[in-house]
Tab-separated table of C-alpha atoms in Angstrom:
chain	number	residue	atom	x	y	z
O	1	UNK	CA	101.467	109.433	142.472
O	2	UNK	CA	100.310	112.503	140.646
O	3	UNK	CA	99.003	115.297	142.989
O	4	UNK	CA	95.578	116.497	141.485
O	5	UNK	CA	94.937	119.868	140.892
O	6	UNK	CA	91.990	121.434	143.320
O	7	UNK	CA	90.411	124.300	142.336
O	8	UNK	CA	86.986	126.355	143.360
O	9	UNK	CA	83.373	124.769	142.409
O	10	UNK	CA	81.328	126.899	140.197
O	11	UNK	CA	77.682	126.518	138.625
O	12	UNK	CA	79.155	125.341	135.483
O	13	UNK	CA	80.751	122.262	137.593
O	14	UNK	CA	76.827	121.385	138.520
O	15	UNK	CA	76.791	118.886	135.408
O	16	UNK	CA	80.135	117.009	136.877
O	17	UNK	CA	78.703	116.959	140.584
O	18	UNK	CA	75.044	115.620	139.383
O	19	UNK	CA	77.520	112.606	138.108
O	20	UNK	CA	79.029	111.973	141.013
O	21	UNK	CA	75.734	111.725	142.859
O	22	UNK	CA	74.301	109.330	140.726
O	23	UNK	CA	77.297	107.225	140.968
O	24	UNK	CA	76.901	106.868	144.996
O	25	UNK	CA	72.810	107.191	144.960
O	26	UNK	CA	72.440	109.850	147.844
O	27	UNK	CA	69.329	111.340	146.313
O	28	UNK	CA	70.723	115.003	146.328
O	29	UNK	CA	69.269	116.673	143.337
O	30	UNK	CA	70.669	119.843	141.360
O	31	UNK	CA	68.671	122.577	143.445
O	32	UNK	CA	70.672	121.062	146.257
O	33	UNK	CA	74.134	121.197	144.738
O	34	UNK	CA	73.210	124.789	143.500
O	35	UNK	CA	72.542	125.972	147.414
O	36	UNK	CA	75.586	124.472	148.423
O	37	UNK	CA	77.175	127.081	145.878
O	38	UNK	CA	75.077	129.716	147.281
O	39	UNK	CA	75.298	129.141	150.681
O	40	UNK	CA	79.672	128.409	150.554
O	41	UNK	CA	80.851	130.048	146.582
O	42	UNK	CA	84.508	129.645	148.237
O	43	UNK	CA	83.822	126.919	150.196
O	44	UNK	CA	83.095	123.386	147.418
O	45	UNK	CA	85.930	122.219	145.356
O	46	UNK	CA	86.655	120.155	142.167
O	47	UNK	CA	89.794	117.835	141.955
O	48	UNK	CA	90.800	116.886	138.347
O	49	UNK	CA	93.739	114.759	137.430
O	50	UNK	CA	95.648	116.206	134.010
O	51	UNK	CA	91.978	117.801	132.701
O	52	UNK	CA	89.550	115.103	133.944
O	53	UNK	CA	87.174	115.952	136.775
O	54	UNK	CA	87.696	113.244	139.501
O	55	UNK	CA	86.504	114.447	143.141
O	56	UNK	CA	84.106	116.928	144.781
O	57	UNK	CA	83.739	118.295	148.454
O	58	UNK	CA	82.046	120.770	150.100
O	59	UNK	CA	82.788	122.946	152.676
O	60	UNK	CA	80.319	125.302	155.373
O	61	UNK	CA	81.299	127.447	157.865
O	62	UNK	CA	79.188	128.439	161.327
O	63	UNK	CA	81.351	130.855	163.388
O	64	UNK	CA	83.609	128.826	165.030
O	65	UNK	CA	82.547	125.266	163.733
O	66	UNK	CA	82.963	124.141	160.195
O	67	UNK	CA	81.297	120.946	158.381
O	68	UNK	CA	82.413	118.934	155.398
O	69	UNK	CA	80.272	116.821	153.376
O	70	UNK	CA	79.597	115.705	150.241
O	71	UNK	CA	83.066	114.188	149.746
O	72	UNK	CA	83.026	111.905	146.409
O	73	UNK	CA	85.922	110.446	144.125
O	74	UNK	CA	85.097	108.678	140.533
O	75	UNK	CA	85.454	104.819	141.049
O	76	UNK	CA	88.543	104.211	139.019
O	77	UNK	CA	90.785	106.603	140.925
O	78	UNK	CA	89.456	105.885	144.393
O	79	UNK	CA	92.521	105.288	146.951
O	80	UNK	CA	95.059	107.191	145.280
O	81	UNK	CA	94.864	110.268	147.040
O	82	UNK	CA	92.352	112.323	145.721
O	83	UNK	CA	89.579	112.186	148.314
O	84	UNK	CA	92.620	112.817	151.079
O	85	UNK	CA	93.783	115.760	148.951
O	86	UNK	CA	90.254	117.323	148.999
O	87	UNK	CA	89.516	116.813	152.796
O	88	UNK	CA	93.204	118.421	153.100
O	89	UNK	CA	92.061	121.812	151.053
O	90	UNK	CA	88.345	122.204	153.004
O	91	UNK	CA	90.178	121.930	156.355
O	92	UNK	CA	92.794	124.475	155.250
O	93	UNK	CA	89.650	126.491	154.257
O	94	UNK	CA	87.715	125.829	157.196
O	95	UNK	CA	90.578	126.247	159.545
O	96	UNK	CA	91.776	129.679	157.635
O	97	UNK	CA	88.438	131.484	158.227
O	98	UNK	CA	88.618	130.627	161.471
O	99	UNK	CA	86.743	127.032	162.403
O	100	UNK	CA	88.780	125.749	165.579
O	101	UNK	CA	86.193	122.399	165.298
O	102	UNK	CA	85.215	120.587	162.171
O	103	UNK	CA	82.130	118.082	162.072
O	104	UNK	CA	81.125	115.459	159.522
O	105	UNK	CA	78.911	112.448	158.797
O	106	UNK	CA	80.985	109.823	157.588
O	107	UNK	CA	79.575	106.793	155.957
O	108	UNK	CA	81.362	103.548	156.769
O	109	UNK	CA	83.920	102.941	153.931
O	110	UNK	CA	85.420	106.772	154.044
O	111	UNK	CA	85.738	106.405	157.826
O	112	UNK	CA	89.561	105.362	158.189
O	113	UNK	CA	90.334	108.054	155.726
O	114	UNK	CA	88.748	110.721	158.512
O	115	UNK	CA	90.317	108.857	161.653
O	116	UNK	CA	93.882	108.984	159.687
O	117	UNK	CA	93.508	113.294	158.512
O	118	UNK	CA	92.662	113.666	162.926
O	119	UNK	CA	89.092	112.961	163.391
O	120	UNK	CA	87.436	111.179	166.082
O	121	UNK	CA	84.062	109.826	166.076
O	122	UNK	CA	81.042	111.242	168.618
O	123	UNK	CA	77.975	109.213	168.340
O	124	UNK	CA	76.176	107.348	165.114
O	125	UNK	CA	73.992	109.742	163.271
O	126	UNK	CA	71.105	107.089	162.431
O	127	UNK	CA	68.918	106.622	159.040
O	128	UNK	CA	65.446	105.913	158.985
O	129	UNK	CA	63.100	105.724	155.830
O	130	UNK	CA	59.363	105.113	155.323
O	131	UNK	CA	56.249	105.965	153.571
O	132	UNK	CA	53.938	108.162	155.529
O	133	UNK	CA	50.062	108.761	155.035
O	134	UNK	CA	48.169	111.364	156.469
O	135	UNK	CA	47.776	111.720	160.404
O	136	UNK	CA	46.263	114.479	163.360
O	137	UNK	CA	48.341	117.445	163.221
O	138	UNK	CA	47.111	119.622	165.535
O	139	UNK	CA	48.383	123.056	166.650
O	140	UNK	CA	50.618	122.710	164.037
O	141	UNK	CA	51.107	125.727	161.049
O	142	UNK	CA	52.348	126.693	157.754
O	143	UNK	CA	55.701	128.095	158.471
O	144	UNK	CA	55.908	131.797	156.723
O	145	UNK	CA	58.754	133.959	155.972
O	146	UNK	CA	57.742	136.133	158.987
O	147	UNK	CA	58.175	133.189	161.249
O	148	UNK	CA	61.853	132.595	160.415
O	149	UNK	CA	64.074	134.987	162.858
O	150	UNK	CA	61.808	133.026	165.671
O	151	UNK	CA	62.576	129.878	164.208
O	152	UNK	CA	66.429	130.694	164.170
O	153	UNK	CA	66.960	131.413	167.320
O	154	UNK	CA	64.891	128.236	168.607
O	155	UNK	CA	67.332	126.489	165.552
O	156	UNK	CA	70.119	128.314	167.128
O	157	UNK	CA	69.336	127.364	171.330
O	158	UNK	CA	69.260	123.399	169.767
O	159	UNK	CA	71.973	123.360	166.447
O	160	UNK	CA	74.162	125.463	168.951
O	161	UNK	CA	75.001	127.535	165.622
O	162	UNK	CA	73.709	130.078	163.253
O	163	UNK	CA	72.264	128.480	160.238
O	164	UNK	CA	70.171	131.491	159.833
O	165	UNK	CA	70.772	131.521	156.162
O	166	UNK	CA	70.097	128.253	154.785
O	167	UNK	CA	66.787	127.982	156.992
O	168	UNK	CA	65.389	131.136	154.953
O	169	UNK	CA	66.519	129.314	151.709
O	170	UNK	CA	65.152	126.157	152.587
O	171	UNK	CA	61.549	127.895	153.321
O	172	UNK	CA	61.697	130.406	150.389
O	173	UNK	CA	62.669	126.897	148.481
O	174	UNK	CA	60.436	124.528	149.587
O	175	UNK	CA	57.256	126.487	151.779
O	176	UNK	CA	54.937	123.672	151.748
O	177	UNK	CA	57.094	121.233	153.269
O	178	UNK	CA	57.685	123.730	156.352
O	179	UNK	CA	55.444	123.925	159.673
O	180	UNK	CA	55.588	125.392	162.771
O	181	UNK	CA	54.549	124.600	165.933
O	182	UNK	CA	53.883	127.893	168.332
O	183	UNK	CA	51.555	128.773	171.255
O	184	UNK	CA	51.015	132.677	172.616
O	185	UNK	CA	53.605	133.648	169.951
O	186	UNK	CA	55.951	131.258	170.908
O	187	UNK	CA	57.515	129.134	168.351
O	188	UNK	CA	58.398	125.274	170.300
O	189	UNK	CA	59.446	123.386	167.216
O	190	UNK	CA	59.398	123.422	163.476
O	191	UNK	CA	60.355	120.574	160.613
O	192	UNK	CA	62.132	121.484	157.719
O	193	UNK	CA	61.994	119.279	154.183
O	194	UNK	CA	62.788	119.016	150.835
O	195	UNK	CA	62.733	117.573	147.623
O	196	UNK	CA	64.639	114.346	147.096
O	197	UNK	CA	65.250	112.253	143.416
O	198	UNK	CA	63.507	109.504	145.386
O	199	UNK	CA	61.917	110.792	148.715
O	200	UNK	CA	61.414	114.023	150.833
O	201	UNK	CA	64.257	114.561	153.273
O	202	UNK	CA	63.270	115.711	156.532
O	203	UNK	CA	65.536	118.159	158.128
O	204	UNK	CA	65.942	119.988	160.377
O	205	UNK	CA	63.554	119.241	162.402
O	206	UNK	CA	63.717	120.545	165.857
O	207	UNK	CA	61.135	120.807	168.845
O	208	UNK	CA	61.983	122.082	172.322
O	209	UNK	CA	61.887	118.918	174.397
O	210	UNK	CA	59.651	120.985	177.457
O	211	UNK	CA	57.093	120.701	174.759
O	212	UNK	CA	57.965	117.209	173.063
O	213	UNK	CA	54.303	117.159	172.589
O	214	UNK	CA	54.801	118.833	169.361
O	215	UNK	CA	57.336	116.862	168.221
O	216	UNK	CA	55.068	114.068	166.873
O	217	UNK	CA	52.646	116.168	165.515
O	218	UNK	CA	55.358	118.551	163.361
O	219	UNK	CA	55.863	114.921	161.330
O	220	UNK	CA	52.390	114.428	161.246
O	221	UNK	CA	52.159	117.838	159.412
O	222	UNK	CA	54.360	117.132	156.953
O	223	UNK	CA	53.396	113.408	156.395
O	224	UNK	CA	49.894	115.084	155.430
O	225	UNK	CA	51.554	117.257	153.230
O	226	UNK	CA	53.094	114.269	151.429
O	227	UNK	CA	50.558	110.984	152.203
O	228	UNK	CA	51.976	108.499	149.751
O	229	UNK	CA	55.539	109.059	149.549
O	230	UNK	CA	58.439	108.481	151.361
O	231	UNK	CA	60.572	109.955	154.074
O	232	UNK	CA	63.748	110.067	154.843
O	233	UNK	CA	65.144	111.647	158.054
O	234	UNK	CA	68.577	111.252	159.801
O	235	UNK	CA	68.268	111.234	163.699
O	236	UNK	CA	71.399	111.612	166.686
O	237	UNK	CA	70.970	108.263	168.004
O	238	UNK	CA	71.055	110.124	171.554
O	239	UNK	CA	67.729	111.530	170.249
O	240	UNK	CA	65.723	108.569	171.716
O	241	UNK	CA	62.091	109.952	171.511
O	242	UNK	CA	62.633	110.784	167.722
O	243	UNK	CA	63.690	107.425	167.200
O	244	UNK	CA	60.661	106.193	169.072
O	245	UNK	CA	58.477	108.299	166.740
O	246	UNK	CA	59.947	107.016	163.464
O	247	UNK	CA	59.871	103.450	164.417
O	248	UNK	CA	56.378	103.501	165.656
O	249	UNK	CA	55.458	104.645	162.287
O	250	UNK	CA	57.033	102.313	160.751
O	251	UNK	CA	59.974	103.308	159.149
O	252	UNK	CA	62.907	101.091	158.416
O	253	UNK	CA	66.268	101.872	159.683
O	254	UNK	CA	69.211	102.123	157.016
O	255	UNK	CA	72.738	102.113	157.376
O	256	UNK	CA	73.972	104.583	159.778
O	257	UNK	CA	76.684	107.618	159.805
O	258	UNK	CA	79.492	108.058	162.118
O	259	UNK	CA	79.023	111.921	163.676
O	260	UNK	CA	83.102	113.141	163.890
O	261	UNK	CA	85.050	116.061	164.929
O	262	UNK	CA	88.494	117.247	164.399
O	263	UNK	CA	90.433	120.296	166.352
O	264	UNK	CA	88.958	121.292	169.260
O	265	UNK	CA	85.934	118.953	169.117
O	266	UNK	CA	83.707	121.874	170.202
O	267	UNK	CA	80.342	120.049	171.337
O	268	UNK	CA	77.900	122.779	170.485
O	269	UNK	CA	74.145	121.031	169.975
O	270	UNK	CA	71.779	120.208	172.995
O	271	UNK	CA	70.772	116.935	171.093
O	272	UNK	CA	67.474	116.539	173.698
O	273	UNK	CA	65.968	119.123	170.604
O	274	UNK	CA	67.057	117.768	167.970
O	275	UNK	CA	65.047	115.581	165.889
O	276	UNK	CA	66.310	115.474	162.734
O	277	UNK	CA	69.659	116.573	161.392
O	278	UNK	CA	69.275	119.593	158.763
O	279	UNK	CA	71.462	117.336	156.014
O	280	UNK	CA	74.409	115.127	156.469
O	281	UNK	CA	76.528	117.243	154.371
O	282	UNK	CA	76.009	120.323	156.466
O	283	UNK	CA	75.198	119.767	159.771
């Protein structure tokens, strides 16, 4: 078997990676591909066998915790040892710059792959999709720039983690698909979205759950914002009053995501808060 060659992702890989996620459908768009770069410029790597392209994955790192996502071979080299050789350089990464616990969503078909490189599964990280039309929203608020070290540390009490950086991108990106919920200055929740190829993706979308009241309301917001098209939101099946939101709307459930860990399995979240994962490649 020839060992590919792995090397560092850069912006001129974009075209390559925008292949790859057309071949598996995953609705992840350039802007998205070009944050990952932002957010991790060590962290995403190409594999390429001789001097064809054949693999991505990306790498982030919280502190202590990393995730890997985004984990795709071509078709016509799939089981030879690429996709193993990729997770094998973003847990080096991960584990070099100090992540004692690395997370992932795995879809069903890459899952013995995980389970045979050390991880274990948690719980199923569950899909739901649906088109929304407009609904009562109330005490619910544009989310501004000025809002966001408030929302971070609510992100932070919830996600367990500081994702204080890709929160301010994701607003600066995508304003009108974030709200807040707050009361006496007091932020209680928030929801998160952006642009799909086919939908909006919710995420993340977190509410304190001494004030679940908001939670409902925070989709509400953004189904306003977008009457007419669809959502897409993934949910910790633990999470069971988000579920009961989404269904009650009537969103269809797709297939699901198995939440793993490797190392240390650090359990950092307080799932009661959250209601929607920020993205299944990064936590």
């Amino acid at each position: 078997m020839v060992e590919p060659l792995i090397r560092v992702m850069t912006y001129g890989d974009i075209d390559f990676v925008m292949r790859l996620q057309e071949l598996v459908g995953w609705g992840n768009t350039r802007a998205d591909a070009e944050r990952s770069l932002f957010y991790e410029p060590q962290g995403c790597f190409v594999a390429s066998l001789g001097d064809v392209d054949v693999g991505i994955v990306n790498s982030f790192l919280y502190g202590d915790v990393g995730f890997i996502g985004n984990l795709i071979v071509v078709t016509e080299t799939r089981g030879g040892g690429v996709g193993e050789a990729l997770m094998k350089t973003a847990i080096d990464r991960l584990t070099r710059d100090g992540a004692g616990t690395i997370r992932l969503d795995g879809v069903l078909k890459a899952i013995p792959l995980y389970e045979r490189l050390g991880f274990k599964g948690e719980y199923s990280s569950l899909r739901y999709s649906g088109v929304v039309v407009k609904a009562p929203h109330h005490s619910i608020e544009p989310l501004r720039k000025e809002d966001l070290d408030k929302v971070s540390e609510l992100d932070r009490r919830f996600f367990g983690l500081d994702r204080a950086l890709k929160l301010k991108r994701v607003q600066h990106d995508f304003p009108e698909l974030c709200f807040k919920a707050s009361k006496g200055g007091v932020i209680h929740g928030f929801i998160m979205a952006k642009t799909g190829t086919s939908n909006i993706r919710v995420g993340p979308w977190i509410c304190d759950p001494k004030h679940g009241e908001y939670a409902e309301p925070l989709i509400n917001a953004l189904s306003s914002a977008v009457s007419g098209r669809k959502l897409w939101v993934g949910i910790p099946e633990q999470n069971k009053a988000s579920v009961k939101i989404v269904t009650a709307k009537g969103f269809s459930q797709m297939p699901s995501s198995l939440r793993m860990s490797y190392g240390a399995h650090r359990k950092v979240e307080n799932i009661s808060g959250i209601f929607g994962i920020g993205a299944p490649d990064k936590g």
